[in-house]
PDB file of C-alpha atoms in Angstrom:
ATOM      1  CA  GLU A1294       1.037  14.460  -5.006  1.00 88.00           C
ATOM      2  CA  ASP A1295       4.555  15.197  -3.884  1.00 91.00           C
ATOM      3  CA  CYS A1296       5.500  11.436  -5.170  1.00 93.00           C
ATOM      4  CA  LYS A1297       3.881  12.318  -8.513  1.00 93.00           C
ATOM      5  CA  ILE A1298       5.830  15.575  -8.440  1.00 94.00           C
ATOM      6  CA  LEU A1299       9.331  13.881  -7.623  1.00 95.00           C
ATOM      7  CA  ALA A1300       8.801  11.381 -10.140  1.00 95.00           C
ATOM      8  CA  GLU A1301       7.652  13.726 -12.613  1.00 95.00           C
ATOM      9  CA  THR A1302      10.929  15.910 -12.260  1.00 97.00           C
ATOM     10  CA  LEU A1303      13.343  12.613 -12.283  1.00 97.00           C
ATOM     11  CA  ILE A1304      11.520  11.864 -15.557  1.00 96.00           C
ATOM     12  CA  GLN A1305      12.106  15.134 -17.009  1.00 96.00           C
ATOM     13  CA  LYS A1306      15.499  15.422 -15.807  1.00 97.00           C
ATOM     14  CA  GLN A1307      16.164  11.586 -17.377  1.00 96.00           C
ATOM     15  CA  LEU A1308      17.229  10.378 -14.360  1.00 97.00           C
ATOM     16  CA  VAL A1309      14.982   7.531 -14.229  1.00 95.00           C
ATOM     17  CA  ASP A1310      13.373   5.557 -17.069  1.00 95.00           C
ATOM     18  CA  ASN A1311       9.735   6.818 -17.247  1.00 94.00           C
ATOM     19  CA  ARG A1312       8.809   3.067 -18.247  1.00 94.00           C
ATOM     20  CA  LYS A1313      10.297   1.560 -14.564  1.00 95.00           C
ATOM     21  CA  VAL A1314       8.812   3.975 -12.117  1.00 97.00           C
ATOM     22  CA  VAL A1315       7.590   1.847  -9.258  1.00 97.00           C
ATOM     23  CA  ILE A1316       6.298   3.392  -5.984  1.00 97.00           C
ATOM     24  CA  CYS A1317       6.537   1.478  -2.227  1.00 97.00           C
ATOM     25  CA  GLY A1318       5.668   2.239   1.140  1.00 97.00           C
ATOM     26  CA  ASN A1319       4.705   0.677   4.283  1.00 96.00           C
ATOM     27  CA  SER A1320       1.708   1.622   6.593  1.00 92.00           C
ATOM     28  CA  ALA A1321       0.759   5.168   5.766  1.00 88.00           C
ATOM     29  CA  GLY A1322       3.351   4.585   3.139  1.00 93.00           C
ATOM     30  CA  GLY A1323       1.485   1.972   1.672  1.00 95.00           C
ATOM     31  CA  PHE A1324      -1.642   4.000   1.649  1.00 92.00           C
ATOM     32  CA  THR A1325       0.169   6.788  -0.102  1.00 93.00           C
ATOM     33  CA  ALA A1326       1.276   4.066  -2.961  1.00 96.00           C
ATOM     34  CA  ILE A1327      -2.126   2.826  -3.568  1.00 95.00           C
ATOM     35  CA  ASN A1328      -3.580   6.098  -3.793  1.00 93.00           C
ATOM     36  CA  ALA A1329      -0.893   7.571  -6.109  1.00 94.00           C
ATOM     37  CA  LEU A1330      -1.916   4.470  -8.713  1.00 94.00           C
ATOM     38  CA  LYS A1331      -5.014   5.807  -8.773  1.00 89.00           C
ATOM     39  CA  GLU A1332      -3.994   9.675  -9.225  1.00 75.00           C
ATOM     40  CA  SER A1333      -1.544   8.939 -12.021  1.00 80.00           C
ATOM     41  CA  ASN A1334      -0.087   6.973 -15.118  1.00 90.00           C
ATOM     42  CA  ILE A1335       3.398   7.377 -13.640  1.00 94.00           C
ATOM     43  CA  PHE A1336       3.900   4.561 -11.374  1.00 96.00           C
ATOM     44  CA  LYS A1337       3.835   1.280 -13.284  1.00 96.00           C
ATOM     45  CA  ALA A1338       2.790  -1.042 -10.102  1.00 97.00           C
ATOM     46  CA  ALA A1339       2.980  -0.651  -6.263  1.00 97.00           C
ATOM     47  CA  ILE A1340       4.656  -2.530  -3.568  1.00 98.00           C
ATOM     48  CA  CYS A1341       2.847  -2.295   0.031  1.00 98.00           C
ATOM     49  CA  LYS A1342       3.808  -3.638   3.439  1.00 98.00           C
ATOM     50  CA  TYR A1343       0.913  -3.512   5.930  1.00 96.00           C
ATOM     51  CA  PRO A1344      -0.739  -0.833   4.005  1.00 96.00           C
ATOM     52  CA  VAL A1345      -3.869   1.342   5.408  1.00 91.00           C
ATOM     53  CA  ILE A1346      -6.446   0.494   3.180  1.00 92.00           C
ATOM     54  CA  ASP A1347      -9.535   1.778   4.961  1.00 86.00           C
ATOM     55  CA  LEU A1348      -9.478   5.092   6.859  1.00 82.00           C
ATOM     56  CA  GLU A1349     -12.648   4.365   8.457  1.00 81.00           C
ATOM     57  CA  GLU A1350     -12.204   1.141   9.569  1.00 83.00           C
ATOM     58  CA  MET A1351      -8.510   2.229  11.406  1.00 77.00           C
ATOM     59  CA  HIS A1352     -10.068   4.940  13.167  1.00 72.00           C
ATOM     60  CA  ALA A1353     -12.768   2.559  14.602  1.00 74.00           C
ATOM     61  CA  ASN A1354     -10.524  -0.425  15.507  1.00 74.00           C
ATOM     62  CA  THR A1355      -6.540   0.386  15.499  1.00 64.00           C
ATOM     63  CA  HIS A1356      -4.622   0.002  19.172  1.00 60.00           C
ATOM     64  CA  ARG A1357      -4.290   2.730  21.555  1.00 64.00           C
ATOM     65  CA  PHE A1358      -1.374   4.493  20.493  1.00 64.00           C
ATOM     66  CA  GLU A1359      -2.503   5.074  16.936  1.00 64.00           C
ATOM     67  CA  LYS A1360      -6.328   5.995  18.384  1.00 64.00           C
ATOM     68  CA  ASN A1361      -5.697   9.734  17.601  1.00 69.00           C
ATOM     69  CA  TYR A1362      -3.229   9.663  14.883  1.00 70.00           C
ATOM     70  CA  LEU A1363      -5.581  10.147  11.797  1.00 71.00           C
ATOM     71  CA  GLY A1364      -7.239  12.943  13.744  1.00 63.00           C
ATOM     72  CA  THR A1365      -4.051  15.203  13.382  1.00 68.00           C
ATOM     73  CA  LEU A1366      -3.440  13.898   9.628  1.00 76.00           C
ATOM     74  CA  ILE A1367      -7.244  14.202   8.220  1.00 78.00           C
ATOM     75  CA  GLY A1368      -9.011  16.105  11.184  1.00 77.00           C
ATOM     76  CA  ASP A1369     -11.920  15.209  13.511  1.00 77.00           C
ATOM     77  CA  PHE A1370     -13.580  11.953  12.486  1.00 78.00           C
ATOM     78  CA  ASN A1371     -17.181  13.387  12.960  1.00 79.00           C
ATOM     79  CA  SER A1372     -16.493  16.409  11.034  1.00 83.00           C
ATOM     80  CA  ASN A1373     -14.304  14.995   8.404  1.00 80.00           C
ATOM     81  CA  GLN A1374     -16.022  11.412   7.662  1.00 81.00           C
ATOM     82  CA  ASN A1375     -16.452  12.271   3.826  1.00 84.00           C
ATOM     83  CA  LEU A1376     -12.686  12.848   3.652  1.00 84.00           C
ATOM     84  CA  TYR A1377     -11.849   9.413   5.395  1.00 78.00           C
ATOM     85  CA  THR A1378     -14.204   7.905   2.682  1.00 82.00           C
ATOM     86  CA  LEU A1379     -12.643  10.243  -0.228  1.00 85.00           C
ATOM     87  CA  ARG A1380      -9.322   9.181   0.596  1.00 84.00           C
ATOM     88  CA  SER A1381      -9.041   5.619   1.625  1.00 88.00           C
ATOM     89  CA  PRO A1382      -8.105   3.242  -1.036  1.00 90.00           C
ATOM     90  CA  LEU A1383     -11.102   0.768  -0.293  1.00 90.00           C
ATOM     91  CA  HIS A1384     -13.592   3.362  -2.010  1.00 88.00           C
ATOM     92  CA  ASN A1385     -11.221   4.120  -4.613  1.00 89.00           C
ATOM     93  CA  ILE A1386     -10.822   0.372  -5.817  1.00 90.00           C
ATOM     94  CA  SER A1387     -12.198   1.151  -9.201  1.00 90.00           C
ATOM     95  CA  LYS A1388      -9.654   3.610 -10.099  1.00 91.00           C
ATOM     96  CA  ILE A1389      -6.701   1.373  -9.778  1.00 92.00           C
ATOM     97  CA  ASN A1390      -5.644  -0.326 -12.897  1.00 91.00           C
ATOM     98  CA  LYS A1391      -1.662  -1.093 -12.044  1.00 95.00           C
ATOM     99  CA  PRO A1392       0.251  -4.320 -10.379  1.00 96.00           C
ATOM    100  CA  ILE A1393       0.483  -4.382  -6.477  1.00 97.00           C
ATOM    101  CA  LEU A1394       2.644  -6.934  -4.254  1.00 98.00           C
ATOM    102  CA  PHE A1395       1.206  -7.105  -0.766  1.00 98.00           C
ATOM    103  CA  PHE A1396       2.975  -8.097   2.259  1.00 98.00           C
ATOM    104  CA  HIS A1397       1.307  -8.115   5.667  1.00 98.00           C
ATOM    105  CA  GLY A1398       1.280  -9.826   9.312  1.00 98.00           C
ATOM    106  CA  LYS A1399      -1.283 -11.742  10.610  1.00 98.00           C
ATOM    107  CA  LYS A1400      -0.358 -10.229  13.953  1.00 96.00           C
ATOM    108  CA  ASP A1401      -0.861  -6.493  13.030  1.00 93.00           C
ATOM    109  CA  TYR A1402      -2.955  -4.818  15.553  1.00 87.00           C
ATOM    110  CA  VAL A1403      -2.451  -1.620  13.975  1.00 86.00           C
ATOM    111  CA  ILE A1404      -4.107  -2.334  10.310  1.00 89.00           C
ATOM    112  CA  ASN A1405      -5.899  -5.971  10.203  1.00 91.00           C
ATOM    113  CA  TYR A1406      -4.237  -8.127   7.452  1.00 96.00           C
ATOM    114  CA  LYS A1407      -8.010  -9.074   6.737  1.00 95.00           C
ATOM    115  CA  GLN A1408      -8.041  -5.643   4.975  1.00 94.00           C
ATOM    116  CA  THR A1409      -5.120  -6.184   2.751  1.00 96.00           C
ATOM    117  CA  LYS A1410      -6.065  -9.698   1.872  1.00 97.00           C
ATOM    118  CA  ASN A1411      -9.736  -8.216   0.943  1.00 95.00           C
ATOM    119  CA  PHE A1412      -8.601  -5.482  -1.101  1.00 95.00           C
ATOM    120  CA  HIS A1413      -5.913  -7.957  -2.986  1.00 96.00           C
ATOM    121  CA  ASN A1414      -8.999 -10.360  -3.792  1.00 96.00           C
ATOM    122  CA  ILE A1415     -10.668  -7.472  -5.430  1.00 94.00           C
ATOM    123  CA  VAL A1416      -7.742  -5.879  -7.052  1.00 94.00           C
ATOM    124  CA  SER A1417      -6.508  -9.018  -8.706  1.00 94.00           C
ATOM    125  CA  LYS A1418      -9.643  -9.728 -10.469  1.00 93.00           C
ATOM    126  CA  LYS A1419      -8.806  -6.757 -13.041  1.00 89.00           C
ATOM    127  CA  ASN A1420      -5.028  -6.410 -12.404  1.00 89.00           C
ATOM    128  CA  TYR A1421      -1.962  -8.468 -11.813  1.00 92.00           C
ATOM    129  CA  SER A1422      -1.899  -8.707  -7.833  1.00 95.00           C
ATOM    130  CA  GLU A1423       0.266 -10.620  -5.161  1.00 97.00           C
ATOM    131  CA  LEU A1424      -0.205 -11.226  -1.550  1.00 98.00           C
ATOM    132  CA  TYR A1425       2.122 -12.798   1.018  1.00 98.00           C
ATOM    133  CA  LEU A1426       0.922 -12.913   4.399  1.00 98.00           C
ATOM    134  CA  PHE A1427       2.891 -13.971   7.540  1.00 98.00           C
ATOM    135  CA  GLU A1428       1.892 -15.807  10.495  1.00 97.00           C
ATOM    136  CA  ASP A1429       4.358 -14.420  13.309  1.00 96.00           C
ATOM    137  CA  GLU A1430       4.652 -10.771  12.038  1.00 97.00           C
ATOM    138  CA  GLY A1431       2.709  -8.085  13.162  1.00 95.00           C
ATOM    139  CA  HIS A1432       2.956  -4.099  12.001  1.00 93.00           C
ATOM    140  CA  GLY A1433       6.392  -4.125  10.712  1.00 94.00           C
ATOM    141  CA  PHE A1434       8.758  -7.281  10.109  1.00 97.00           C
ATOM    142  CA  LYS A1435      11.093  -8.602  12.475  1.00 96.00           C
ATOM    143  CA  ASP A1436      12.180 -12.218  11.587  1.00 97.00           C
ATOM    144  CA  MET A1437      15.485 -12.087   9.246  1.00 98.00           C
ATOM    145  CA  ASN A1438      13.988 -14.875   7.001  1.00 98.00           C
ATOM    146  CA  ASN A1439      11.045 -12.799   6.345  1.00 98.00           C
ATOM    147  CA  LYS A1440      12.498  -9.651   5.661  1.00 98.00           C
ATOM    148  CA  VAL A1441      14.721 -11.796   2.907  1.00 98.00           C
ATOM    149  CA  PHE A1442      11.382 -13.425   1.533  1.00 98.00           C
ATOM    150  CA  VAL A1443      10.294  -9.923   0.980  1.00 98.00           C
ATOM    151  CA  LEU A1444      13.210  -8.860  -0.695  1.00 98.00           C
ATOM    152  CA  GLN A1445      13.236 -11.970  -2.961  1.00 98.00           C
ATOM    153  CA  LYS A1446       9.542 -11.594  -3.863  1.00 98.00           C
ATOM    154  CA  THR A1447       9.978  -8.008  -4.912  1.00 98.00           C
ATOM    155  CA  GLU A1448      12.693  -8.746  -6.857  1.00 98.00           C
ATOM    156  CA  ILE A1449      10.732 -11.546  -8.817  1.00 97.00           C
ATOM    157  CA  PHE A1450       7.467  -8.943  -8.659  1.00 97.00           C
ATOM    158  CA  LEU A1451       9.739  -6.250 -10.604  1.00 97.00           C
ATOM    159  CA  ARG A1452      11.318  -8.529 -13.041  1.00 96.00           C
ATOM    160  CA  LYS A1453       7.953  -9.524 -13.934  1.00 95.00           C
ATOM    161  CA  ILE A1454       6.261  -6.140 -14.089  1.00 94.00           C
ATOM    162  CA  LEU A1455       9.428  -4.340 -15.664  1.00 93.00           C
ATOM    163  CA  ASN A1456      10.136  -6.903 -18.144  1.00 88.00           C
ATOM    164  CA  TYR A1457      13.529  -8.029 -16.924  1.00 82.00           C
TER     165      TYR A1457
END
């Protein structure tokens, strides 16, 4: 909601072109970006690195440092399981009708890259979507060549989506 309000404000003040607003995010920010596509027509596309796709899966299988993270954001899983389902992009995939660019490392122990791969496969059947997987990256990219690759692919994606 806050991303939508910010974008609306920037558009109202004519600080951005309303035809070229894209949302980007990493991890939980990727979760926000994907969910923003289903909530609003303001965003023309999303760019997501290692996004949270399924809150229930993350709750059940994330590493020990993230184990209680969702409980502080959403509430106790057992008492709020319906919220975990309602807020997960996976369970709202039918509402997403914008292009998405995904990047994910195969050594990600916070969010399994297979979630992103499966989500991309479903989304790409009705919307333009790209997915790039990195064999040697985890939750956050460290290799400079991969970072450059992400920037290059992002530029190409934006040129295509925004008709540059």
